Coordinates of C-alpha atoms in Angstrom, one line a residue:
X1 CA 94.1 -53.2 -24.6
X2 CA 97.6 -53.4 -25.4
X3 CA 98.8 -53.3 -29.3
X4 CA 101.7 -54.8 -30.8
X5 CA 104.1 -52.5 -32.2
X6 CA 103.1 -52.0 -35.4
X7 CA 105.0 -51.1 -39.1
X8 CA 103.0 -50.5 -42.5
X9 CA 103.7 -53.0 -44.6
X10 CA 104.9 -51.9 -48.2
X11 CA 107.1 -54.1 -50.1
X12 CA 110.5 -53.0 -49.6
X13 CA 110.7 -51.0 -46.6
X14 CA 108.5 -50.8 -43.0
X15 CA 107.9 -47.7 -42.4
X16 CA 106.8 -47.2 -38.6
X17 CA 103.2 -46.1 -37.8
X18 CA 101.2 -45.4 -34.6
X19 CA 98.1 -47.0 -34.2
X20 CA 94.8 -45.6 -32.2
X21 CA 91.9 -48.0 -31.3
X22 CA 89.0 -44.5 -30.4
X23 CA 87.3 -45.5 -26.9
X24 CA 83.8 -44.9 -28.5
X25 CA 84.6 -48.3 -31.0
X26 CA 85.9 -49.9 -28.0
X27 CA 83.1 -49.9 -26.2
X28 CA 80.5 -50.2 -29.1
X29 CA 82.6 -53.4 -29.8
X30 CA 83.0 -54.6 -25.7
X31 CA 80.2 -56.9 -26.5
X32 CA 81.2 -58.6 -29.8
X33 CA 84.4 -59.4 -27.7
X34 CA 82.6 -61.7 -25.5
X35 CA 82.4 -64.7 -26.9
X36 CA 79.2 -66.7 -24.7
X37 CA 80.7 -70.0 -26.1
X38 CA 80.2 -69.7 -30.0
X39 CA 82.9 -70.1 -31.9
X40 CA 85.6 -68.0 -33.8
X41 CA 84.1 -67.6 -37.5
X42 CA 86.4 -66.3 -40.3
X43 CA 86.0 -65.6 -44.5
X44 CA 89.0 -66.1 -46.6
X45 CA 88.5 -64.5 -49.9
X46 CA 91.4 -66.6 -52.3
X47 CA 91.7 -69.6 -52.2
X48 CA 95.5 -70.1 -53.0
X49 CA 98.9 -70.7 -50.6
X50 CA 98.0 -68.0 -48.8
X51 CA 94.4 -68.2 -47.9
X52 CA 95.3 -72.4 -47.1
X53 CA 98.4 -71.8 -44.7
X54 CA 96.4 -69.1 -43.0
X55 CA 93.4 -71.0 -42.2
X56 CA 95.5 -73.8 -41.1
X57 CA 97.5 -71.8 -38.3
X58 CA 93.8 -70.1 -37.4
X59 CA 92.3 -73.6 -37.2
X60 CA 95.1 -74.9 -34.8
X61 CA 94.9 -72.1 -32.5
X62 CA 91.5 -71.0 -32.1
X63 CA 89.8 -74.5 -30.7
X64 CA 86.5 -74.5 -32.6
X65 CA 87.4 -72.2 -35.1
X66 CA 85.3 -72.0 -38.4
X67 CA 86.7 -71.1 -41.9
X68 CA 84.7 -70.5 -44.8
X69 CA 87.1 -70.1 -48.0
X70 CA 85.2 -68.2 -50.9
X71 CA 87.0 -68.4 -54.7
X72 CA 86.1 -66.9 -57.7
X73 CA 86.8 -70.2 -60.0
X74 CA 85.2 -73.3 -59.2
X75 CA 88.8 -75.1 -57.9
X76 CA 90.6 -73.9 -55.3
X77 CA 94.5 -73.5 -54.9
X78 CA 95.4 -70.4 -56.6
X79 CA 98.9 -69.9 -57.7
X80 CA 99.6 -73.5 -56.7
X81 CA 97.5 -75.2 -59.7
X82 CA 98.4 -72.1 -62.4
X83 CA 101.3 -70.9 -61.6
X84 CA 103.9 -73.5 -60.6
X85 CA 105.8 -74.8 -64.0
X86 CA 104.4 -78.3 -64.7
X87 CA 107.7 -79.8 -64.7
X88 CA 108.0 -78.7 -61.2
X89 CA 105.5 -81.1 -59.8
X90 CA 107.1 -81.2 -56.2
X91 CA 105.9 -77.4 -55.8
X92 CA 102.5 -79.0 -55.7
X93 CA 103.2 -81.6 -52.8
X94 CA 101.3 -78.2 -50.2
X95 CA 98.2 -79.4 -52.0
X96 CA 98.3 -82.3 -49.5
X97 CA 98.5 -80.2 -46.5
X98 CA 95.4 -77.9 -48.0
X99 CA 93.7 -81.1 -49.0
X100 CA 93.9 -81.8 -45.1
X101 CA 92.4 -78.6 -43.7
X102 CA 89.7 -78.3 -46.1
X103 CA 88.9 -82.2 -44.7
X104 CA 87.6 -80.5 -41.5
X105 CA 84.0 -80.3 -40.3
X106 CA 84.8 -77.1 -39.5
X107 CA 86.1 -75.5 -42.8
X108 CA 83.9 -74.3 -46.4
X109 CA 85.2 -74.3 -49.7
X110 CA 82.7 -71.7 -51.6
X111 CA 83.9 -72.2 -55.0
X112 CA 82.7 -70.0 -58.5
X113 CA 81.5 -67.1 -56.1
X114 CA 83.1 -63.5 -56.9
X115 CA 83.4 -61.5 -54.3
X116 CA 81.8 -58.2 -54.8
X117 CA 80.2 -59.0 -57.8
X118 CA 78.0 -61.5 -56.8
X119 CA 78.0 -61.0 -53.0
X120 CA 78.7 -56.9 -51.6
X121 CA 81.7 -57.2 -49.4
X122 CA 79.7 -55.5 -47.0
X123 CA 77.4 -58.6 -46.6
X124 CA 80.6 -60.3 -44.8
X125 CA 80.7 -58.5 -41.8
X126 CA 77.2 -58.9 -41.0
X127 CA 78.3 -62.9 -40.5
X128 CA 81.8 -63.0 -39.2
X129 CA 84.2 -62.2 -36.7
X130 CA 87.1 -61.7 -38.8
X131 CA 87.7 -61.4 -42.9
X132 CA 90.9 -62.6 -44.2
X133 CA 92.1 -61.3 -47.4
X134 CA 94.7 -63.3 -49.6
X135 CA 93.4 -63.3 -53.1
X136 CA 97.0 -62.8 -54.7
X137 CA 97.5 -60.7 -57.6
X138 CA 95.5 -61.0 -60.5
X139 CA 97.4 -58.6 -63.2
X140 CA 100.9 -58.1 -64.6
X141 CA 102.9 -55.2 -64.1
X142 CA 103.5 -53.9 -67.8
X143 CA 106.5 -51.6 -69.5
X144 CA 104.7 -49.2 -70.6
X145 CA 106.9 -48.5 -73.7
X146 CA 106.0 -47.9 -77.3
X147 CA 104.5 -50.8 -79.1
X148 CA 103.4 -52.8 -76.1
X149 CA 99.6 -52.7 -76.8
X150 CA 100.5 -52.3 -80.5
X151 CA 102.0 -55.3 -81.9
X152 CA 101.7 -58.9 -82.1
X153 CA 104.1 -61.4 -80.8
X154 CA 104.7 -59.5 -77.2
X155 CA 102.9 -61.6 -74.4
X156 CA 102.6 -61.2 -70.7
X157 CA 104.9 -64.0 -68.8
X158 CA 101.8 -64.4 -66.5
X159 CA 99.5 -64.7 -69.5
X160 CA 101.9 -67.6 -71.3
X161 CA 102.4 -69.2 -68.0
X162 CA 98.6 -69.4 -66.9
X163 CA 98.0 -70.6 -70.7
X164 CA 100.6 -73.4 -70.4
X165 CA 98.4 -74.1 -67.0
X166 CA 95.1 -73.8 -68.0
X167 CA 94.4 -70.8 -66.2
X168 CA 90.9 -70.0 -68.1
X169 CA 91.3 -66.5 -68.1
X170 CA 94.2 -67.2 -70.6
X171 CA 93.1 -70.5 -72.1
X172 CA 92.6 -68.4 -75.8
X173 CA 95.5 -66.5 -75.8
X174 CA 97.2 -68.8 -78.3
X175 CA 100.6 -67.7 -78.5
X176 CA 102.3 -67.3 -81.9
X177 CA 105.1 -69.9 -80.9
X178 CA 106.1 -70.5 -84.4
X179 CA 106.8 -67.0 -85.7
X180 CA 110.6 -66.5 -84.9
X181 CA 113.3 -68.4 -83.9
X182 CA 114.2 -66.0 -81.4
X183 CA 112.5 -65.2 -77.9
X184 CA 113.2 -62.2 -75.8
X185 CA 111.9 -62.1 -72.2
X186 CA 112.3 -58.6 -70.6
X187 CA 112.9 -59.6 -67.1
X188 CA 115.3 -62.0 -64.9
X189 CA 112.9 -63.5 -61.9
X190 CA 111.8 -67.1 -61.6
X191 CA 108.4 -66.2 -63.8
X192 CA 110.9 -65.2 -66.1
X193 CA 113.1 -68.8 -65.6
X194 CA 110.1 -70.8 -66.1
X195 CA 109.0 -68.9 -69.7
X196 CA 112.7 -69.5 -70.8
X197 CA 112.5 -73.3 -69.9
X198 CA 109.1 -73.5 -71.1
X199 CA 109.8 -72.6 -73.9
X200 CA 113.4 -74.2 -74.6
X201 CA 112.7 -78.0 -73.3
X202 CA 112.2 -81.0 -75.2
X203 CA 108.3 -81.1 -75.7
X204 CA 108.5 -84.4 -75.1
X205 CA 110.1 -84.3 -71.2
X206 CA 106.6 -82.3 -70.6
X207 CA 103.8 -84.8 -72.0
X208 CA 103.3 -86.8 -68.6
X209 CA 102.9 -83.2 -66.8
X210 CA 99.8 -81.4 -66.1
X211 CA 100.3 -78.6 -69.1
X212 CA 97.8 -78.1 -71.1
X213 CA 97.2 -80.4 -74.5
X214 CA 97.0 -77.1 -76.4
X215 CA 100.0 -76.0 -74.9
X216 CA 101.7 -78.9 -75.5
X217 CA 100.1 -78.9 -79.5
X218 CA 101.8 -75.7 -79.7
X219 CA 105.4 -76.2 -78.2
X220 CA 105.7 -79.0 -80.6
X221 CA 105.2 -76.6 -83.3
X222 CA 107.7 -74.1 -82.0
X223 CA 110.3 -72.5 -83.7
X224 CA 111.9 -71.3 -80.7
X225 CA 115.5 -71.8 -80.8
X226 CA 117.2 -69.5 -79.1
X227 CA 116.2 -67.2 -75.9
X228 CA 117.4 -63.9 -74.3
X229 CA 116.9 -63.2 -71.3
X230 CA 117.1 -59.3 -70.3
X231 CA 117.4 -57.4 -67.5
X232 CA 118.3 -53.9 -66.4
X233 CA 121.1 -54.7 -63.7
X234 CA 124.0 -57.1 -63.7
X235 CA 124.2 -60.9 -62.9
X236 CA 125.3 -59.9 -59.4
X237 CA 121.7 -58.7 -59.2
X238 CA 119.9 -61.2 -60.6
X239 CA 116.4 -61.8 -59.0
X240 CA 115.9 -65.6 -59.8
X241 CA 116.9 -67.9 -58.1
X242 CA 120.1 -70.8 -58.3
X243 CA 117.5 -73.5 -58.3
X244 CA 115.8 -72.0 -61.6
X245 CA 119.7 -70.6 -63.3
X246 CA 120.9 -74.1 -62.5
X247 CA 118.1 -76.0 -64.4
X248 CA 118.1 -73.9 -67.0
X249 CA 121.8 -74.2 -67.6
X250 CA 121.6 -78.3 -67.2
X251 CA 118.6 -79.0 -69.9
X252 CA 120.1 -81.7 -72.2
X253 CA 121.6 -79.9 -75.5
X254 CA 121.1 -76.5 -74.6
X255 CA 123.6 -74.2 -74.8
X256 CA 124.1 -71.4 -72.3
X257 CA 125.9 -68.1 -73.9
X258 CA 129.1 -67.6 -71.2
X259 CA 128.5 -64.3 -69.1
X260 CA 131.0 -61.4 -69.7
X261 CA 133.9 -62.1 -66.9
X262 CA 133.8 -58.7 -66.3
X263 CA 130.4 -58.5 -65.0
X264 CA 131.7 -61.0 -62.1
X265 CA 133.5 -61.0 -59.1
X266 CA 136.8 -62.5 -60.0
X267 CA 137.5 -63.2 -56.6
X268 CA 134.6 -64.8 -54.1
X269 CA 136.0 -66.1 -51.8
X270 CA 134.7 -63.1 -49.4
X271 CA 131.0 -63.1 -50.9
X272 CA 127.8 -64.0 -49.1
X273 CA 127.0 -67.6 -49.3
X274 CA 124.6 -67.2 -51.5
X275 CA 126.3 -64.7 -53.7
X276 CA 129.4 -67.1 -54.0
X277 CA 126.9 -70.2 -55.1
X278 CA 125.4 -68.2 -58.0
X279 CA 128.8 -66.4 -59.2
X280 CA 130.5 -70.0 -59.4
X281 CA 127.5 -71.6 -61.4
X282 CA 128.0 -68.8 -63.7
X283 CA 131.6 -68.7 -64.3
X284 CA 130.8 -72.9 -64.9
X285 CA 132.1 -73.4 -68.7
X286 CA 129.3 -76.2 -70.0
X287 CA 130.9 -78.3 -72.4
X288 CA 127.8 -78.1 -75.1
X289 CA 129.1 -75.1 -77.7
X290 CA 126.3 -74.2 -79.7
X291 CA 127.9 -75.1 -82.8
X292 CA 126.6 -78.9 -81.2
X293 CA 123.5 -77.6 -79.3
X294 CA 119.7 -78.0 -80.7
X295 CA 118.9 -74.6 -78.7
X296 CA 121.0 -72.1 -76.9
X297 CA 119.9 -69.6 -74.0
X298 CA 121.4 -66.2 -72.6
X299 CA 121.3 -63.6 -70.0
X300 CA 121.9 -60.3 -71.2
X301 CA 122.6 -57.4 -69.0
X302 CA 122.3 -53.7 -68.5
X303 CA 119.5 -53.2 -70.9
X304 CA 116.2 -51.5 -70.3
X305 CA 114.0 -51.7 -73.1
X306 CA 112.6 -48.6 -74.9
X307 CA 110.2 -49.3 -77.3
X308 CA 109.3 -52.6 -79.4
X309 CA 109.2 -52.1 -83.2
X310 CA 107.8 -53.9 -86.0
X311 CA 108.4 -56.1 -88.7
X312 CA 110.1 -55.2 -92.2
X313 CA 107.0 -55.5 -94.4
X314 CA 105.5 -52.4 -95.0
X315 CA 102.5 -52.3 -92.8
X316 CA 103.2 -55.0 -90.4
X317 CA 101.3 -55.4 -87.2
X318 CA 104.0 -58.0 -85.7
X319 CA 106.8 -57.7 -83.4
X320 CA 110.0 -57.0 -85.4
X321 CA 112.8 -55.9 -82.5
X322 CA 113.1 -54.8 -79.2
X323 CA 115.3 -51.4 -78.9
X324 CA 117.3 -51.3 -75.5
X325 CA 119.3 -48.5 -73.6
X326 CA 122.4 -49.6 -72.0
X327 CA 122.3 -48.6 -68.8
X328 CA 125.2 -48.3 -66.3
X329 CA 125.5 -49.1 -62.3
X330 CA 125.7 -46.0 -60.0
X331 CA 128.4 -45.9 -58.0
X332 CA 131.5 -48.1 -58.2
X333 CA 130.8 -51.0 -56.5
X334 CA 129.2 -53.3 -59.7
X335 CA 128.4 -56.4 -57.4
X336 CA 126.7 -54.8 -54.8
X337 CA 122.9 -56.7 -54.7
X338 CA 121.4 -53.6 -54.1
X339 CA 123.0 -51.5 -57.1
X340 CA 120.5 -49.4 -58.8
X341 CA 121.2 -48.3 -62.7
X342 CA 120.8 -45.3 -65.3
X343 CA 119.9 -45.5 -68.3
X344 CA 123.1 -44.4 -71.1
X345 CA 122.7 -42.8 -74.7
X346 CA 124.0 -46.3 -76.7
X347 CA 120.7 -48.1 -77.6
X348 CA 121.0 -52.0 -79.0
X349 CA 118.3 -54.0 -81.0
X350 CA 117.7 -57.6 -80.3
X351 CA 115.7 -59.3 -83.5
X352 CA 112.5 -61.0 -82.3
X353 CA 108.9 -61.5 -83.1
X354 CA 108.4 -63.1 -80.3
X355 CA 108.6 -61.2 -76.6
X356 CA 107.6 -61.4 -72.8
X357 CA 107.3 -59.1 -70.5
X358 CA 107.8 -60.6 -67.1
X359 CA 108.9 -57.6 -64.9
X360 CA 106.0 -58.4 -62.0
X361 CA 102.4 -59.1 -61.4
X362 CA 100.5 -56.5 -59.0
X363 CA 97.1 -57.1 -56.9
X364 CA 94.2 -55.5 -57.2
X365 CA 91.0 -53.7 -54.9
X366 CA 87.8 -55.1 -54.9
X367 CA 84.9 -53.4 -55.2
X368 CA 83.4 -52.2 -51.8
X369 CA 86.9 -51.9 -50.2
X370 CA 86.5 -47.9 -49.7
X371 CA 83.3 -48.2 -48.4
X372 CA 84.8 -50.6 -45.1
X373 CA 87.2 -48.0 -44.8
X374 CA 90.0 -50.6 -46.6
X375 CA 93.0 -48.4 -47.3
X376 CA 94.0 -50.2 -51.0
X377 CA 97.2 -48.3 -52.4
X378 CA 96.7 -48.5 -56.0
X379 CA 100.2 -47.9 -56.2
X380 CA 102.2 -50.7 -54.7
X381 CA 98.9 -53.3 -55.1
X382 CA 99.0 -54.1 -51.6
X383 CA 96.0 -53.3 -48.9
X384 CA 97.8 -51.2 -46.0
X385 CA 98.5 -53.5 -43.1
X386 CA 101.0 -53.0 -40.2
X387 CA 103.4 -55.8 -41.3
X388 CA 101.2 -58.3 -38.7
X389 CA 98.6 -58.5 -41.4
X390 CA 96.0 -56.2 -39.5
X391 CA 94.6 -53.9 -41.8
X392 CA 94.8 -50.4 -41.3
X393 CA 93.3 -47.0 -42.6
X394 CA 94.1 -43.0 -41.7
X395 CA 92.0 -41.8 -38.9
X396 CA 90.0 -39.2 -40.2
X397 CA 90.5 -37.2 -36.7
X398 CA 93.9 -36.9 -36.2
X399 CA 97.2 -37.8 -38.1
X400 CA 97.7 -41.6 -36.5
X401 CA 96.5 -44.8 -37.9
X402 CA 93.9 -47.4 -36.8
X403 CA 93.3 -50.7 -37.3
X404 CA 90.5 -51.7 -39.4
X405 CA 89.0 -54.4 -36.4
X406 CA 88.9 -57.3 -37.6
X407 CA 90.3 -57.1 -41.2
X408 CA 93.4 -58.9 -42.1
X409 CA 95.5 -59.9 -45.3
X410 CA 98.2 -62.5 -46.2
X411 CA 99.8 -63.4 -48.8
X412 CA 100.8 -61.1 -52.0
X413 CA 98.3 -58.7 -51.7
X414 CA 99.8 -58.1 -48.3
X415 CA 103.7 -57.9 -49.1
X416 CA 103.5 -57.4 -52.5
X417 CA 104.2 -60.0 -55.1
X418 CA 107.1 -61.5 -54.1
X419 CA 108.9 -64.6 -52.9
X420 CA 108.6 -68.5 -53.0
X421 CA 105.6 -70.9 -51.8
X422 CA 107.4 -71.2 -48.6
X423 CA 107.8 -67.3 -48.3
X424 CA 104.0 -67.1 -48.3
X425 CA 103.9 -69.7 -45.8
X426 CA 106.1 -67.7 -43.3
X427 CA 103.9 -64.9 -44.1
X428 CA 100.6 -66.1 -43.9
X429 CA 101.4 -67.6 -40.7
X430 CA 101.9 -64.3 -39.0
X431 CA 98.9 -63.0 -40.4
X432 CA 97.6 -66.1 -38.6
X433 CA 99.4 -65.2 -35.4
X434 CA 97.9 -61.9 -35.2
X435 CA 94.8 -63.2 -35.7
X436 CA 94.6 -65.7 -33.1
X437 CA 96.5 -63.3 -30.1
X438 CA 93.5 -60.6 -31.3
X439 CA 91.0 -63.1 -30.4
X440 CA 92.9 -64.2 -27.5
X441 CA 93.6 -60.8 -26.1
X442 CA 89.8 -59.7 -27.3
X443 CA 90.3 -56.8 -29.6
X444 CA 87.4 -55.5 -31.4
X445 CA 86.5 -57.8 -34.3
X446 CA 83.3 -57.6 -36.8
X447 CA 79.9 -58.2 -35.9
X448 CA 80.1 -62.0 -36.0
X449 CA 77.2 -63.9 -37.4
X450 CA 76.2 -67.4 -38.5
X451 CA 79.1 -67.2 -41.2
X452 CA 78.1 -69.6 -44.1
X453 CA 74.5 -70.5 -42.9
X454 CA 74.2 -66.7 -43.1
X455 CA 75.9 -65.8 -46.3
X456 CA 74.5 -69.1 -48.2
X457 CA 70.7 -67.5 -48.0
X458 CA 72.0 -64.6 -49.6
X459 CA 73.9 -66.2 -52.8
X460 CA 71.2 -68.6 -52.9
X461 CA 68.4 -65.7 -53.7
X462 CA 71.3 -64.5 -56.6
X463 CA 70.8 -68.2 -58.2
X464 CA 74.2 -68.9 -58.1
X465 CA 75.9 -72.8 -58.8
X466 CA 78.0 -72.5 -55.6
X467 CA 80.5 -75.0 -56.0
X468 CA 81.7 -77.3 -52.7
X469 CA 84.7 -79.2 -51.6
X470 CA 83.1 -82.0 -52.1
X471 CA 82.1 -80.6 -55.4
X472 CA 85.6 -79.7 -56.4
X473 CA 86.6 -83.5 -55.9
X474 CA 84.5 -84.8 -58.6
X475 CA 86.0 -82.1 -60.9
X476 CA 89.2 -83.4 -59.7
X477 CA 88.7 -87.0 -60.2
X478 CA 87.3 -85.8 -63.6
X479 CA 90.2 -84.0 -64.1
X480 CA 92.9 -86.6 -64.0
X481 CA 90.4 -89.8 -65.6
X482 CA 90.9 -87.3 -68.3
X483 CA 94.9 -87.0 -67.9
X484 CA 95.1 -90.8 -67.6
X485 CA 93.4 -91.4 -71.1
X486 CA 96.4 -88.9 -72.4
X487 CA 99.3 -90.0 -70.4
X488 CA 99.2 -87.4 -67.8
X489 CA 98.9 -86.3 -64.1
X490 CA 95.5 -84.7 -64.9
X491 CA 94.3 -83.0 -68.0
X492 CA 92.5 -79.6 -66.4
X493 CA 89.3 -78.7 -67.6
X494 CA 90.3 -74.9 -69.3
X495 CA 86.9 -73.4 -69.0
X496 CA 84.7 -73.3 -65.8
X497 CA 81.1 -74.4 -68.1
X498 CA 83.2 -77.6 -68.2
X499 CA 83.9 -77.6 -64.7
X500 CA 80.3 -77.2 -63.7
X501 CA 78.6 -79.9 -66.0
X502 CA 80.5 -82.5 -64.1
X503 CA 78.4 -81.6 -61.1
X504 CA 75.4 -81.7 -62.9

């Protein structure tokens, strides 16, 4: 069998591998290869862009194909439903195109089941050919600086954005929104752009959106004015994109701090495309001073926070500050993209009681992973794949790598968390690719099975409420009666009892 050249996957760089398929698991496999006319059955574990786009591209090249999609909540559509900015509703248009492949005869949504918790993953290869992993990432990267854990007021950015969401995981986190005038979020990607917006728009621009009511309850009781927004490198370096600096900068009677002129190219007209686009929006002098302005916005540069301090009052278990270092470029070239930084000796305070830390999110392994011989790297959060989305593991025998047969992963928790919707899409859809030339050019897969008929027998003796698509579309149409009585798109149920006594 021939394999496509093949590169570990691991965020920034591809670092080539060889891959080894031993003759003994070829032929122990030859006959789960043949495929005497049943079809092509595959698990997605996740349930979000990812899991969606891959099932779709499987789907339309494997004729027959069966998906069942397992999810630990009982709605499906991950990172679409909490983790888009409600006043981004367009973000949400995929939904349609998921909405479509979960229409199929063909396709399973198995909804409020936790994989490897309430089902071993084992049990999954004893009832499919192939098991798709795209489950995201379900944690935040964190500073790991004094204070963090310590004090009050300092919030992850994906805690305060799946609160504003409904996420239920955060649906009590209750931020203290009316403590300080002043926010500080440590970090300059589009997580980081959405907090800052959240947090400095006119309440009132967000009351026909899907946010939360008690998110909304508590941004109209914010005493937010003002928001930093901090990073290590320069603008030139800036992880966000111009879509999210742009909106930012255009709220109505916000004022936007100008950048330091020395931090920009002063001539462009050689830059990247790109590069030139975002360097011209911030050299743009707005004409709202904030002498005028009801709030007022700002990036801050070369600052790498140290430690986060508390309050005045004797005693006090708040937020008070945020100490930086000033840090410097290497090298000599300040608007190269790529510029890494050092930290300097001069430190600077910025007065807050209110932070965010929004410097990444990071997958996680799931119980039973080891035992399938599923290489997770605790490290980067990403499950070692060849850049195809083929899982792969060291052979214990010699110093090459081999393909887990047919494992797979897509999505964040194959690249890392990074990139837009549509980046996933790209992604997933080589995952998919793989996947169906695999099948095509019959590589060993799992042991195959009944899939869902199989699996359902099992859950079923565990007495769990397994949650359906059809299922999920009463919660749905529950969901938005609910929003309509408000004024909104929907009003999401925030805690998944809720969810389930609509089916009942």
């Amino acid at each position: 069998m021939k394999i496509v050249p093949a590169t570990l996957h691991g965020g920034r760089k591809r670092v080539p591998v060889r891959l080894v398929y031993d003759v003994t698991q070829q032929r122990r496999s030859h006959s789960q290869v043949i495929r005497d006319g049943r079809p092509f059955r595959m698990a997605v574990i996740g349930s979000g862009p990812a899991g969606f786009y891959s099932a779709y591209k499987v789907m339309q090249g494997i004729p027959n194909a069966c998906v069942d999609m397992y999810e630990h909540l009982p709605v499906p559509f991950g990172l679409v439903r909490y983790g888009v900015a409600p006043d981004h509703p367009e973000v949400k248009n995929c939904e349609e195109k998921f909405t479509e492949v979960a229409s199929s005869s063909n396709f399973n949504f198995i909804g409020n089941v936790k994989v490897g918790q309430d089902i071993a993953l084992k049990s999954f290869t004893h009832h499919y050919d192939a098991l798709l992993f795209a489950y995201g990432a379900s944690k935040d990267r964190k500073l790991g600086i004094p204070g963090e854990d310590e004090l009050g007021g300092i919030y992850s950015a994906r805690g305060f954005v799946g609160w504003y969401n409904g996420l239920p995981e955060f649906s009590n986190l209750a931020p203290r929104l009316d403590l300080s005038d002043t926010a500080v979020v440590i970090g300059q990607g589009n997580v980081a752009m959405d907090v800052a917006r959240t947090l400095l728009k006119d309440v009132d621009a967000l009351r026909q959106t899907d946010i939360s009511e008690q998110a909304l309850t508590a941004l109209s009781k914010s005493k937010v004015k003002r928001v930093r927004i901090v990073g290590r490198r320069g603008p030139m370096q800036l992880a966000c994109t111009i879509k999210e600096v742009r909106e930012l900068m255009r709220l109505p009677s916000i004022a936007f701090d100008p950048i330091n002129p020395n931090l920009l190219p002063q001539d462009i007209s050689n830059l990247p495309r790109t590069a030139k686009r975002m360097t011209k929006l911030l050299k743009e002098d707005l004409s709202i001073s904030a002498a005028n302005a009801q709030k007022s916005w700002a990036f801050d540069f070369l600052l790498s926070p140290n430690r986060f301090l508390s309050g005045s009052d004797a005693g006090s278990s708040y937020l008070g500050s945020v100490e930086f270092a000033q840090t410097k470029i290497i090298g000599t070239d300040l608007f190269d993209p790529r510029a890494k930084v050092e930290n300097t000796a001069d430190c600077e305070s910025i007065s807050a009681s209110l932070a965010f830390r929004s410097v990444g999110y990071q997958s996680e392994g799931l119980p039973g992973m080891s035992e399938l011989g599923i290489d997770f790297d605790e490290t980067r959060g990403i499950i070692n794949n060849d850049y195809y989305g083929r899982l792969i593991s060291p052979s214990k025998k010699t110093d090459l790598t081999r393909p887990v047969p047919g494992m797979y992963c897509a999505g964040w928790v194959k690249r890392g968390p990074t990139g837009v919707i549509a980046n996933t899409m790209e992604d997933s859809f080589a995952t998919a690719e793989a996947i169906v030339a695999d099948w095509s050019n019959k590589a060993p897969f799992l042991g195959g099975g009944n899939g869902w008929d199989g699996m359902k027998r099992e859950l079923a003796r565990k007495g769990l409420r397994i949650v359906s698509w059809e299922d999920w579309l009463k919660i749905d149409s529950a969901e938005k009666a609910r929003g309509k009585y408000v004024g909104k798109i929907r009003e999401k149920f925030t805690n998944p009892k809720d969810m389930l006594k609509i089916l009942d």
